[in-house]
XYZ file of C-alpha atoms in Angstrom:
699
model
C -8.457 -25.022 76.322
C -5.354 -26.977 75.168
C -4.894 -29.666 72.471
C -2.641 -32.747 72.459
C -0.857 -31.109 69.306
C 2.760 -29.972 69.669
C 3.616 -26.164 69.209
C 6.723 -25.704 66.936
C 9.828 -24.162 68.739
C 7.837 -24.231 72.076
C 6.488 -26.916 74.415
C 3.657 -24.662 75.279
C 0.471 -26.590 74.103
C -1.420 -25.526 71.134
C -4.896 -23.979 71.880
C -8.065 -23.541 69.834
C -7.276 -19.974 69.319
C -3.992 -20.864 67.472
C -5.696 -23.209 65.178
C -8.496 -20.521 64.562
C -5.823 -18.208 63.657
C -3.909 -20.445 61.460
C -7.136 -21.485 59.836
C -8.344 -18.011 59.098
C -5.014 -16.487 57.939
C -5.338 -17.838 54.270
C -8.915 -16.559 54.111
C -7.662 -13.242 55.353
C -5.012 -13.156 52.965
C -7.150 -14.238 50.017
C -10.012 -11.983 51.074
C -7.723 -8.908 51.386
C -6.082 -9.634 48.033
C -9.431 -10.635 46.130
C -10.955 -7.421 47.611
C -8.073 -5.179 46.766
C -7.021 -6.573 43.260
C -10.145 -8.375 41.593
C -11.749 -6.184 38.910
C -10.225 -2.812 39.915
C -11.794 -1.035 37.115
C -15.232 -1.161 38.823
C -13.953 0.934 41.469
C -11.967 3.931 39.423
C -13.997 6.627 41.033
C -11.288 6.143 43.853
C -8.626 7.588 41.501
C -8.654 11.473 41.350
C -7.198 12.505 37.909
C -6.923 16.234 36.454
C -7.606 17.305 32.943
C -5.794 20.435 31.845
C -7.470 21.243 28.096
C -4.975 23.850 26.388
C -6.377 23.130 23.062
C -7.140 25.786 20.557
C -10.244 25.066 18.431
C -9.726 25.253 14.649
C -12.442 26.516 12.102
C -13.258 23.956 9.216
C -15.636 25.346 6.503
C -16.884 28.017 8.975
C -17.646 25.648 11.666
C -15.549 25.562 14.892
C -14.082 22.261 15.996
C -13.259 22.030 19.550
C -11.800 18.656 19.640
C -9.866 19.091 22.849
C -13.354 20.136 24.672
C -15.157 17.118 23.184
C -12.268 14.820 24.123
C -12.460 16.232 27.804
C -16.131 15.697 27.776
C -15.704 12.031 26.757
C -13.383 11.472 29.580
C -15.523 12.872 32.304
C -18.747 11.661 31.037
C -17.563 7.997 30.587
C -19.263 5.524 27.994
C -22.138 3.196 27.785
C -19.768 0.377 27.656
C -17.776 1.513 30.821
C -20.350 3.389 33.169
C -17.841 3.423 35.861
C -14.912 6.128 35.396
C -12.032 7.912 37.224
C -12.855 10.925 39.496
C -12.287 13.570 36.676
C -11.550 17.300 37.636
C -11.073 19.838 35.057
C -8.072 22.173 36.212
C -5.465 24.417 34.710
C -1.753 23.610 34.566
C -1.011 25.493 37.904
C -3.780 23.894 39.961
C -3.237 20.295 38.390
C 0.598 20.613 39.306
C 0.170 21.537 42.733
C -2.489 18.810 43.156
C -0.325 15.977 41.706
C 2.502 17.452 44.335
C 0.258 17.361 47.418
C -1.573 14.013 46.412
C -4.805 15.666 45.436
C -4.784 14.182 42.037
C -3.156 10.616 41.261
C -2.588 11.672 37.693
C -2.776 14.532 35.014
C -4.095 14.277 31.420
C -3.029 17.542 29.452
C -4.279 18.009 26.024
C -1.943 20.410 24.017
C -2.763 23.670 22.157
C -2.551 22.110 18.889
C -4.648 18.862 19.381
C -7.720 20.133 17.334
C -5.325 21.323 14.618
C -3.243 17.994 14.502
C -6.282 15.937 14.506
C -7.739 17.494 11.607
C -4.502 17.956 9.679
C -5.287 14.595 7.743
C -8.161 16.728 5.892
C -6.624 20.246 5.991
C -2.705 20.092 5.333
C -0.331 18.432 3.033
C 1.879 17.515 6.061
C -0.507 15.812 8.497
C 0.615 15.675 12.355
C -0.307 13.003 14.790
C -2.398 14.396 17.617
C -1.166 13.548 21.043
C -2.049 13.880 24.747
C 0.251 13.563 27.429
C -0.279 11.477 30.940
C 1.696 12.293 34.007
C 1.293 10.184 37.221
C 2.592 11.203 40.813
C 5.882 9.830 41.516
C 4.525 8.007 44.559
C 1.749 6.328 42.470
C 0.992 2.567 43.105
C 2.162 0.015 40.727
C -1.232 -0.460 38.687
C -2.073 3.310 38.691
C -0.128 4.013 35.690
C -1.720 1.073 33.840
C -5.127 2.237 34.626
C -4.617 5.763 33.822
C -3.112 5.064 30.601
C -5.769 2.375 29.669
C -8.686 4.805 30.296
C -6.781 8.049 28.344
C -5.734 5.523 25.430
C -9.118 4.119 25.063
C -10.678 7.742 24.818
C -8.186 8.679 22.683
C -8.652 5.560 20.317
C -12.307 6.236 20.459
C -11.795 9.882 19.262
C -9.218 8.624 16.646
C -11.714 6.121 15.513
C -14.551 8.750 14.986
C -12.185 11.172 13.019
C -10.887 8.212 11.024
C -14.785 7.529 10.203
C -15.363 10.866 8.940
C -12.190 11.116 7.062
C -12.826 7.825 5.317
C -16.432 8.424 4.724
C -15.389 11.571 2.791
C -12.719 9.546 0.926
C -15.347 7.044 -0.317
C -17.861 9.739 -1.179
C -14.786 11.000 -2.853
C -14.464 8.031 -4.949
C -18.223 8.326 -6.072
C -17.428 11.759 -7.219
C -14.263 10.752 -8.911
C -16.056 8.170 -10.616
C -18.506 10.470 -11.745
C -16.036 12.978 -13.066
C -13.850 10.283 -14.659
C -17.043 9.117 -16.512
C -17.378 12.730 -17.907
C -13.545 12.778 -18.758
C -14.166 9.497 -20.462
C -17.072 10.649 -22.591
C -15.038 13.753 -23.185
C -12.072 11.513 -24.207
C -14.389 9.504 -26.667
C -15.688 12.682 -28.342
C -11.848 13.932 -28.356
C -11.101 10.648 -29.991
C -13.525 10.709 -32.861
C -12.927 14.447 -33.303
C -8.922 13.448 -33.579
C -9.808 10.810 -35.950
C -11.800 13.325 -38.075
C -8.861 15.758 -37.796
C -6.493 13.063 -38.890
C -8.586 12.511 -41.971
C -8.492 16.397 -42.807
C -4.652 16.338 -41.831
C -4.242 13.775 -44.638
C -5.806 15.948 -47.057
C -3.820 18.872 -45.943
C -0.348 18.091 -47.537
C -2.095 17.845 -51.165
C -3.788 21.273 -50.726
C -0.424 22.791 -49.564
C 1.426 21.555 -52.734
C -1.417 23.050 -54.783
C -1.044 26.243 -52.918
C 2.968 25.962 -53.682
C 2.227 25.584 -57.223
C -0.236 28.272 -57.589
C 2.026 30.723 -55.691
C 4.831 29.751 -58.108
C 2.572 30.594 -60.823
C 1.459 33.928 -59.075
C 5.090 34.875 -58.912
C 5.761 34.526 -62.565
C 2.465 36.500 -63.438
C 3.376 39.303 -60.930
C 6.798 39.577 -62.510
C 5.348 39.787 -65.958
C 2.895 42.240 -64.478
C 5.863 44.261 -63.186
C 7.635 44.256 -66.517
C 4.393 45.429 -68.196
C 3.822 48.222 -65.591
C 7.363 49.549 -66.092
C 7.015 49.895 -69.902
C 3.480 51.449 -69.143
C 5.381 53.871 -66.933
C 7.767 54.685 -69.547
C 4.947 55.288 -72.104
C 2.929 57.236 -69.883
C 6.007 59.375 -69.277
C 6.645 60.021 -73.188
C 2.736 60.892 -73.245
C 3.057 63.467 -70.665
C 5.983 65.069 -72.694
C 4.246 65.065 -75.866
C 1.077 66.284 -74.244
C 3.084 69.347 -72.712
C 4.456 70.232 -76.101
C 0.938 69.897 -77.713
C -0.398 72.064 -74.895
C 2.133 74.699 -75.965
C 1.533 74.348 -79.858
C -2.299 74.492 -79.364
C -1.727 77.547 -77.267
C 0.032 79.225 -80.210
C -2.281 78.005 -82.652
C -5.196 79.429 -80.565
C -3.564 82.932 -80.504
C -2.767 82.841 -84.257
C -6.468 81.601 -85.001
C -7.840 84.599 -82.901
C -5.630 86.905 -85.008
C -7.027 85.517 -88.162
C -10.482 85.950 -86.819
C -9.774 89.558 -86.090
C -8.323 90.264 -89.501
C -11.390 88.290 -91.223
C -13.645 90.718 -89.298
C -11.728 93.725 -90.342
C -11.814 92.515 -93.916
C -15.581 91.915 -93.702
C -15.970 95.483 -92.690
C -13.780 96.733 -95.398
C -15.706 94.894 -97.827
C -18.997 96.180 -96.536
C -17.598 99.903 -96.594
C -16.208 99.385 -100.039
C -19.614 97.928 -101.296
C -21.239 100.616 -99.714
C -18.937 103.135 -101.318
C -19.071 101.431 -104.733
C -22.786 101.417 -104.375
C -22.804 105.028 -103.862
C -20.169 106.095 -106.309
C -20.412 103.405 -108.850
C -16.765 103.079 -109.268
C -14.319 100.404 -107.805
C -11.732 102.333 -105.756
C -8.237 101.011 -106.173
C -8.123 100.408 -102.601
C -10.525 97.608 -102.969
C -8.491 95.608 -105.241
C -5.654 95.805 -102.642
C -7.987 94.640 -99.991
C -8.820 91.672 -101.837
C -5.299 90.760 -102.792
C -4.373 91.099 -98.933
C -7.361 89.078 -98.031
C -6.175 86.238 -100.297
C -2.888 86.364 -98.918
C -4.277 86.438 -95.319
C -6.723 83.557 -95.985
C -3.702 81.377 -97.496
C -2.038 81.863 -94.149
C -4.942 80.952 -92.012
C -5.795 77.958 -94.036
C -2.189 76.842 -93.741
C -2.070 77.270 -89.969
C -5.577 75.614 -89.326
C -4.469 72.626 -91.736
C -1.391 72.099 -89.472
C -3.496 72.205 -86.393
C -6.200 69.873 -87.965
C -3.239 67.398 -88.868
C -1.736 67.638 -85.215
C -5.110 67.042 -83.496
C -5.943 64.021 -85.694
C -2.624 62.445 -84.787
C -3.003 63.026 -81.222
C -6.707 61.680 -81.391
C -5.121 58.455 -83.130
C -2.518 58.185 -80.339
C -4.795 58.968 -77.327
C -6.260 55.601 -76.573
C -3.137 53.770 -77.296
C -1.145 56.047 -74.769
C -3.785 55.298 -71.892
C -5.906 58.522 -72.214
C -9.174 58.676 -70.388
C -11.899 57.677 -72.839
C -13.945 61.089 -72.421
C -10.731 63.040 -73.000
C -9.872 60.845 -76.282
C -13.548 61.326 -77.511
C -13.246 65.153 -76.750
C -9.914 65.234 -78.627
C -11.360 63.436 -81.728
C -14.373 65.826 -81.549
C -11.722 68.871 -81.853
C -9.798 67.297 -84.407
C -13.095 66.984 -86.471
C -13.705 70.659 -85.905
C -10.195 71.701 -86.874
C -10.560 69.611 -89.913
C -13.775 71.350 -90.766
C -11.997 74.803 -89.882
C -9.429 73.862 -92.338
C -11.489 73.196 -95.091
C -13.339 76.384 -94.177
C -9.842 78.385 -94.323
C -9.180 76.643 -97.509
C -12.432 77.756 -98.917
C -11.761 81.416 -97.508
C -8.457 81.491 -99.496
C -10.110 80.196 -102.558
C -12.763 82.736 -102.080
C -10.304 85.395 -101.552
C -8.562 84.326 -104.861
C -11.958 84.653 -106.404
C -12.593 88.200 -105.034
C -9.314 89.318 -106.091
C -10.235 88.098 -109.639
C -13.729 89.171 -109.398
C -12.708 92.806 -108.298
C -10.651 92.804 -111.442
C -13.630 91.859 -113.475
C -15.970 93.961 -111.371
C -14.824 97.196 -112.825
C -16.618 96.125 -116.031
C -19.803 94.943 -114.164
C -22.719 96.900 -112.992
C -21.923 98.709 -109.535
C -25.138 97.224 -108.244
C -24.260 93.681 -109.087
C -20.887 94.411 -107.460
C -22.083 96.059 -104.577
C -24.311 93.128 -103.907
C -21.507 90.572 -104.491
C -19.419 92.574 -102.121
C -22.015 92.379 -99.458
C -22.275 88.694 -99.889
C -18.647 88.367 -99.539
C -18.526 90.480 -96.465
C -21.204 88.195 -94.802
C -19.075 85.098 -95.781
C -16.002 86.881 -94.297
C -17.772 87.682 -91.089
C -19.045 84.038 -90.785
C -15.322 82.950 -91.563
C -14.344 85.250 -88.548
C -16.934 83.529 -86.335
C -15.665 80.292 -87.289
C -12.167 81.228 -86.557
C -13.115 82.622 -83.055
C -14.705 79.124 -82.306
C -11.741 77.375 -83.496
C -9.514 79.620 -81.364
C -11.889 78.735 -78.572
C -11.646 74.797 -79.457
C -7.603 74.994 -79.881
C -7.745 76.694 -76.285
C -9.680 73.941 -74.839
C -7.556 71.403 -76.822
C -4.560 73.098 -75.111
C -6.124 72.732 -71.761
C -6.895 69.167 -72.459
C -3.351 68.399 -73.429
C -2.311 69.822 -70.035
C -4.816 67.616 -68.283
C -3.536 64.833 -70.374
C 0.131 65.748 -69.429
C -0.960 65.599 -65.706
C -2.717 62.156 -66.163
C 0.200 61.013 -67.912
C 2.510 61.966 -65.262
C 0.308 60.362 -62.661
C -0.150 57.200 -64.775
C 3.523 57.140 -64.871
C 3.883 57.203 -61.118
C 1.083 54.651 -60.554
C 2.526 52.275 -63.109
C 5.833 52.719 -61.498
C 4.169 51.748 -58.127
C 2.303 48.786 -59.852
C 5.674 47.526 -61.160
C 7.136 47.799 -57.692
C 4.186 46.040 -56.069
C 4.072 43.455 -58.704
C 7.729 42.831 -58.200
C 7.303 42.511 -54.373
C 4.350 40.642 -55.119
C 6.242 38.113 -57.225
C 8.848 37.805 -54.343
C 6.276 37.123 -51.710
C 4.364 34.653 -54.103
C 7.788 32.719 -54.598
C 8.259 32.824 -50.761
C 4.897 31.567 -50.393
C 5.481 28.664 -52.651
C 8.556 27.819 -50.621
C 6.866 28.016 -47.576
C 3.947 26.134 -48.886
C 6.041 23.478 -49.653
C 7.314 23.375 -46.362
C 3.786 23.408 -45.254
C 3.116 20.184 -47.301
C 6.189 18.625 -45.502
C 4.972 19.845 -42.106
C 1.520 18.557 -43.040
C 2.540 15.158 -43.668
C 4.181 15.072 -40.087
C 0.954 16.728 -38.727
C -1.161 13.992 -40.388
C 1.154 11.223 -38.753
C 0.881 13.127 -35.348
C -2.934 13.615 -35.502
C -3.413 9.842 -36.525
C -1.283 9.038 -33.242
C -3.294 11.292 -31.254
C -6.558 9.725 -32.264
C -5.046 6.365 -31.562
C -3.915 7.608 -28.103
C -7.209 9.672 -27.378
C -9.059 6.272 -28.286
C -6.724 4.388 -25.616
C -7.204 7.161 -23.238
C -10.959 6.833 -23.584
C -10.987 3.086 -23.228
C -8.683 3.367 -19.975
C -10.931 6.090 -18.535
C -14.073 3.843 -19.167
C -12.039 0.872 -17.448
C -11.066 3.222 -14.471
C -14.714 4.192 -14.311
C -15.768 0.641 -14.166
C -12.777 -0.139 -11.337
C -13.599 2.864 -9.123
C -16.389 1.986 -6.393
C -19.314 4.199 -5.853
C -21.074 4.378 -2.220
C -24.063 5.804 -1.020
C -23.727 7.870 2.030
C -25.058 5.243 4.255
C -22.533 2.671 2.496
C -19.609 5.046 2.895
C -20.424 5.359 6.536
C -20.603 1.883 7.239
C -17.627 0.896 5.373
C -15.657 3.690 6.875
C -16.849 2.546 10.371
C -15.358 -0.780 9.517
C -12.112 0.346 8.118
C -11.399 2.893 10.917
C -11.629 -0.251 13.359
C -11.110 -3.191 10.993
C -10.075 -5.550 13.894
C -12.351 -6.270 16.766
C -11.068 -8.323 19.878
C -13.908 -10.291 21.374
C -13.833 -11.718 24.913
C -11.298 -9.026 25.943
C -12.506 -7.789 29.470
C -11.689 -4.513 31.043
C -9.984 -6.268 34.234
C -6.642 -5.441 34.651
C -5.465 -8.661 35.893
C -7.926 -10.810 33.751
C -9.241 -14.467 34.775
C -6.223 -15.642 35.924
C -6.221 -13.293 39.018
C -8.448 -15.370 41.240
C -6.874 -18.694 40.743
C -3.178 -16.892 41.370
C -4.609 -14.987 44.467
C -6.251 -18.454 45.749
C -3.192 -20.414 45.131
C -0.976 -17.864 47.150
C -3.272 -17.537 50.210
C -3.794 -21.430 50.491
C 0.149 -21.853 49.935
C 0.858 -19.132 52.903
C -1.802 -20.929 54.745
C 0.094 -24.112 54.646
C 3.286 -22.109 55.580
C 1.487 -20.558 58.648
C 0.319 -23.911 59.840
C 3.893 -25.103 60.235
C 4.946 -21.558 61.759
C 2.460 -22.513 64.685
C 2.840 -26.403 64.606
C 5.327 -29.045 65.010
C 6.469 -30.632 61.800
C 8.380 -33.676 63.392
C 7.137 -35.037 67.006
C 9.632 -34.220 69.579
C 9.232 -37.769 71.138
C 10.055 -39.280 67.574
C 13.312 -40.534 69.127
C 11.733 -42.136 72.202
C 8.355 -43.278 70.635
C 7.742 -46.956 69.610
C 5.087 -46.201 66.827
C 6.140 -46.423 63.353
C 7.573 -43.268 61.814
C 4.873 -43.271 59.156
C 2.624 -42.760 62.028
C 4.732 -40.291 63.494
C 4.837 -38.383 60.545
C 0.913 -38.641 59.730
C 0.255 -37.500 63.327
C 2.064 -34.405 62.793
C 0.509 -34.074 59.331
C -3.153 -34.556 60.426
C -3.951 -31.451 62.081
C -2.230 -29.344 59.352
C -4.115 -31.384 56.590
C -7.252 -30.529 58.211
C -6.458 -27.037 58.476
C -5.524 -26.924 54.924
C -8.947 -28.479 53.712
C -10.702 -25.805 55.713
C -8.565 -23.051 54.445
C -9.467 -24.215 51.049
C -13.178 -24.107 51.750
C -13.025 -20.620 53.451
C -10.832 -19.415 50.421
C -13.432 -20.597 47.911
C -16.279 -18.754 49.855
C -14.365 -15.609 49.810
C -13.934 -15.930 46.225
C -17.640 -16.815 45.574
C -18.617 -13.710 47.411
C -16.201 -11.429 45.296
C -17.022 -13.353 41.876
C -20.306 -15.017 42.202
C -19.514 -17.969 39.945
C -22.140 -20.509 39.142
C -22.677 -23.565 41.484
C -21.132 -26.028 39.515
C -17.755 -24.059 38.846
C -17.666 -23.101 42.445
C -17.880 -26.673 43.596
C -15.141 -27.717 41.330
C -13.267 -24.685 42.474
C -13.797 -25.502 46.209
C -12.819 -28.969 45.741
C -9.744 -28.130 44.073
C -8.816 -25.598 46.833
C -9.192 -28.453 49.499
C -6.982 -30.699 47.558
C -4.483 -27.815 47.346
C -4.608 -26.821 50.918
C -3.772 -30.413 51.975
C -1.109 -30.753 49.302
C 0.383 -27.443 50.618
C 0.384 -28.440 54.069
C 1.973 -31.666 53.213
C 4.767 -29.823 51.226
C 5.420 -27.277 54.048
C 5.636 -29.924 56.568
C 8.312 -31.630 54.506
C 10.084 -28.360 54.076
C 10.346 -27.641 57.820
C 10.806 -31.188 58.609
C 13.938 -31.553 56.274
C 15.553 -27.980 56.493
C 14.233 -26.628 59.689
C 13.847 -23.056 59.764
C 15.375 -22.609 56.468
C 12.380 -24.579 55.092
C 10.107 -21.815 55.879
C 12.455 -19.205 54.213
C 12.245 -21.661 51.086
C 8.495 -21.845 51.391
C 8.161 -17.920 51.612
C 10.566 -17.787 48.485
C 8.344 -20.194 46.664
C 5.269 -17.807 47.348
C 7.448 -14.928 45.954
C 8.046 -16.776 42.869
C 4.615 -17.716 42.449
C 3.495 -14.261 42.279
C 6.432 -13.064 40.105
C 5.895 -15.594 37.585
C 2.124 -15.312 37.698
C 1.423 -11.799 37.204
C 3.010 -11.343 33.569
C 4.634 -13.619 30.990
C 7.544 -11.439 30.243
C 9.391 -12.870 33.091
C 13.004 -14.292 32.495
C 13.073 -17.791 31.215
C 15.156 -19.071 34.112
C 12.331 -17.851 36.654
C 9.662 -19.348 34.231
C 11.685 -22.660 34.260
C 12.033 -22.712 38.060
C 8.170 -21.780 38.503
C 7.172 -24.832 36.169
C 8.933 -27.057 39.002
C 7.355 -25.425 42.086
C 4.386 -27.212 43.903
C 1.997 -24.141 43.589
C 2.164 -24.525 39.688
C -0.321 -27.941 39.597
C -2.600 -25.944 42.095
C -2.775 -22.921 40.104
C -3.211 -25.052 36.744
C -6.101 -26.656 38.219
C -7.929 -23.915 39.641
C -7.511 -21.828 36.467
C -8.766 -24.655 34.523
C -11.947 -24.718 36.899
C -12.629 -21.133 36.457
C -11.791 -20.609 32.414
C -12.084 -22.710 29.416
C -8.377 -23.891 29.982
C -7.636 -27.477 30.211
C -5.618 -28.800 33.196
C -7.966 -29.885 35.999
C -6.752 -33.621 36.118
C -3.054 -32.996 35.528
C -3.193 -30.131 38.338
C -4.734 -32.625 40.586
C -2.138 -35.455 39.733
C 0.588 -32.963 40.470
C -0.816 -31.832 43.626
C -1.085 -35.386 44.685
C 2.154 -36.247 43.450
C 3.881 -33.302 45.499
C 1.727 -34.352 48.549
C 2.977 -37.907 48.233
C 6.716 -36.857 47.704
C 6.467 -34.485 50.482
C 4.907 -37.090 52.839
C 7.590 -39.297 51.908
C 10.427 -36.869 52.606
C 8.702 -36.158 56.112
C 9.065 -39.599 56.795
C 12.431 -39.841 56.025
C 13.051 -36.659 58.171
C 11.212 -38.700 61.069
C 13.427 -41.581 60.807
C 16.469 -39.570 60.795
C 15.377 -38.028 63.943
C 14.810 -41.342 65.603
C 18.470 -41.970 65.372
C 21.216 -40.503 67.240
C 24.967 -40.861 68.509
C 26.395 -41.784 71.887
C 27.651 -38.400 72.178
C 24.409 -36.741 71.568
C 22.914 -39.182 74.549
C 25.950 -38.202 76.939
C 25.103 -34.519 76.007
C 21.478 -34.916 76.820
C 22.081 -36.932 79.885
C 25.343 -36.500 81.448
C 26.817 -39.035 84.149
């Protein structure tokens, strides 16, 4: 069935099939674009991605940490926020490479060997390393495949990084609590140290006076030690002289002891002679001449013994008087004194014996005149006295011998005393030298003690300030419970959250852009099939406005229906609420009519080049509507295109953005200007030159 509508570039009539094809073209285009591009993240299972986990787990505090395995599990299982996911395959490097080359896999996610070590290096190493994973897509991958793969992988890596950061920060915050406790202990210790330092400062202030007293005492000690050294030297000299005298005394006493023993032997012989004479006198009654001679010799011998014993007694008395002054032992001095007394007694006895011997000699002279019995009795008495004298002389000899031994011991002791006194002198001199050095050192100690007192006072002040600073630091350091540390770590690990950010690759502007493109190419398709300017415009008598309107009317109706169809396709994909969809549908109808008018004007004014310009406008709309980083020149050109008001109005209908009214006004302005341009093109077609008439109808 044909219709009274002119077909472009052909005189064949337009059929209903042509109109249906033109009508359905934008719906088909819009449906394909929306179905293919709207919310692609809901169909990620159609993308196959291989995971190659080369990670080597690490051991921390005796526990194995396989972060590569955990990341792999997170990618494969997805999350509660994003139930859909890619088609993941856990593979190895060779299989993954082969699958990427033959098209089995669209991408490869590789987790390196040091992933766990690097991810945990913030708490295990002084040189932390950032953990990385690599993403490789096929060389022939589609435009958005790289973005989808990178987005999913980056989301998983960010989530794992956030979890690691939470654990690390939680330990840091708990470490603050521990640090605060330890600093509190340190502050208390610093307070005690400050108090101790203050006490030490007080003690240090008293130290210089004590050191100076030590210096004065050491000086006095040196002087006393020097005097002791001098006295000890004199004592050594006296002891040496005493030793020499004691040696000489020992020699003399030994001689005296020998002489005394000889005298004792003579006295004993005298006693025996007297006894014999007495016995002879008693028996004979006559005094023999020999007896008178014995008496004379006895007197002489007694005199010698008395003189010798008297000398010994004087020597012993002198030694006894000098013993204590020479430093002799008390016991020895007492024994020497007793010996001196005994010697004195012996001297007196010897003197008496001499006197007795004299009397004996005189008595013998008188004895001849006396009775023999009386004389014999007296001689017996004399013999007894002589024997007594002999016993005393023996005891005296023994005492003198003992005195000689004591004098030897005295000589030995005096020699030892001399050596000891010499050592005492040397030690006293050394003590004096050391005491003088001690005095000098004590003086220096006093000076150092003054400095020490100042330093300890400064230490006390510094430790007090340290204690105050530590207490201030303890008050400034926060303290957290386990739950507080976990909550704060969760916030700091992800401090900024973006709300209202969807997971769609294209965002909310995808539908308005796709709808605008579908309606624009639908308007272009209308004037690919329909005639923009009536062929009989030159011969028609109707006004140019009516001719232009007659050509626009079918395309405008088709554009309105295209707008409804495109809105229906969008509703099937996006399921908007009724009010939003009705506004979107009305704007789509207006856009379809306006685009029909603009495409009619392009073809009417530029002919076939107008269709080329229309296609270029569609391409620019796509190029400038996908991303905001296009060059400024293209953005400026896009702002002047007829698709911009339609896109602005449709976007405002589906999002909180404003621009519905300006968009509608812009579409009406473009439609009105385009219709005026079409009228002008019709007017131009209704004029011709004579040559054109002659060419058309030759004579």
